[in-house]
Amino acid sequence: GENVEQHPSTLSVQEGDSAVIKCTYSDSASNYFPWYKQELGKRPQLIIDIRSNVGEKKDQRIAVTLNKTAKHFSLHITETQPEDSAVYFCAARPNQAGTALIFGKGTTLSVSS
Amino acid sequence: GAVVSQHPSWVICKSGTSVKIECRSLDFQATTMFWYRQFPKQSLMLMATSNEGSKATYEQGVEKDKFLINHASLTLSTLTVTSAHPEDSSFYICSANPKDEQYFGPGTRLTVT
């Protein structure tokens, strides 16, 4: 089955700096790669996703890149703000109906002002 | 976006008792729903895939006789934690994906005393 590795586990940056979180996946059949932000005690919130037919996607300060050959994808947050502080999870899912997302272990991002 | 609800949002029970958690898709039909468990400061771990009208598929290491799943309709899946023990205390989250994006319920905080 799919296995997703995520690094780093913790990341501390100064406000205004960029943050990068990297993930690798094992199943070449995976074709959907979302990123979630989770605040304490709440459900994960989708912040951006990318499909395997696209190499990069951007939404304001957030971007995701995908390298299918290397089986890795990354989240880039620019101009970080204190409210970006949260736990971020990457996930992957094969292109099969009724298949669940498999999550990385998460990255705790702390943005200090 | 699609809406998934969960009930209850939190529950405290005594060791040895059973607890039922409901997951509903409010504005779409879900032939498949997913149950995740999240321990403090850890990632979401897939427990099982709930299939409407048939048996659930459990992940390796998840006891099917302890975590009973019933998906009796296209909008409702239930997870029953039987003979709960303190180590079952966790955050349980259900989800469904009507299309690519996977929508999560708000989660149920279970505390077993």
Short mmCIF file of C-alpha atoms in Angstrom, two decimals, chain A residues 1 14 16 23-25 32 35 38 42 49-50 53 57-58 60-61 70 73 75 81 94-95 100:
data_model
loop_
_atom_site.label_atom_id
_atom_site.label_comp_id
_atom_site.label_asym_id
_atom_site.label_seq_id
_atom_site.Cartn_x
_atom_site.Cartn_y
_atom_site.Cartn_z
CA GLY A 1 0.00 0.00 0.00
CA GLN A 14 10.31 34.31 11.33
CA GLY A 16 7.79 37.11 6.44
CA CYS A 23 6.80 14.72 1.14
CA THR A 24 7.61 11.54 -0.71
CA TYR A 25 5.22 8.77 -1.66
CA TYR A 32 -3.97 13.07 -6.11
CA TRP A 35 -2.20 19.43 1.68
CA GLN A 38 -5.02 21.36 11.09
CA LYS A 42 -10.27 20.63 14.71
CA ASP A 49 -4.09 20.10 -3.88
CA ILE A 50 -2.42 18.92 -7.04
CA ASN A 53 -0.98 15.73 -14.62
CA LYS A 57 -0.03 24.94 -8.62
CA LYS A 58 -0.21 28.25 -6.84
CA GLN A 60 -1.75 33.38 -3.42
CA ARG A 61 1.00 32.71 -0.84
CA ALA A 70 11.07 11.25 -8.04
CA PHE A 73 5.86 16.88 -3.71
CA LEU A 75 4.40 22.78 -0.06
CA GLN A 81 2.30 35.13 9.06
CA PRO A 94 -4.20 6.22 -5.80
CA ASN A 95 -6.54 6.62 -8.72
CA ALA A 100 -8.72 6.70 1.15
#
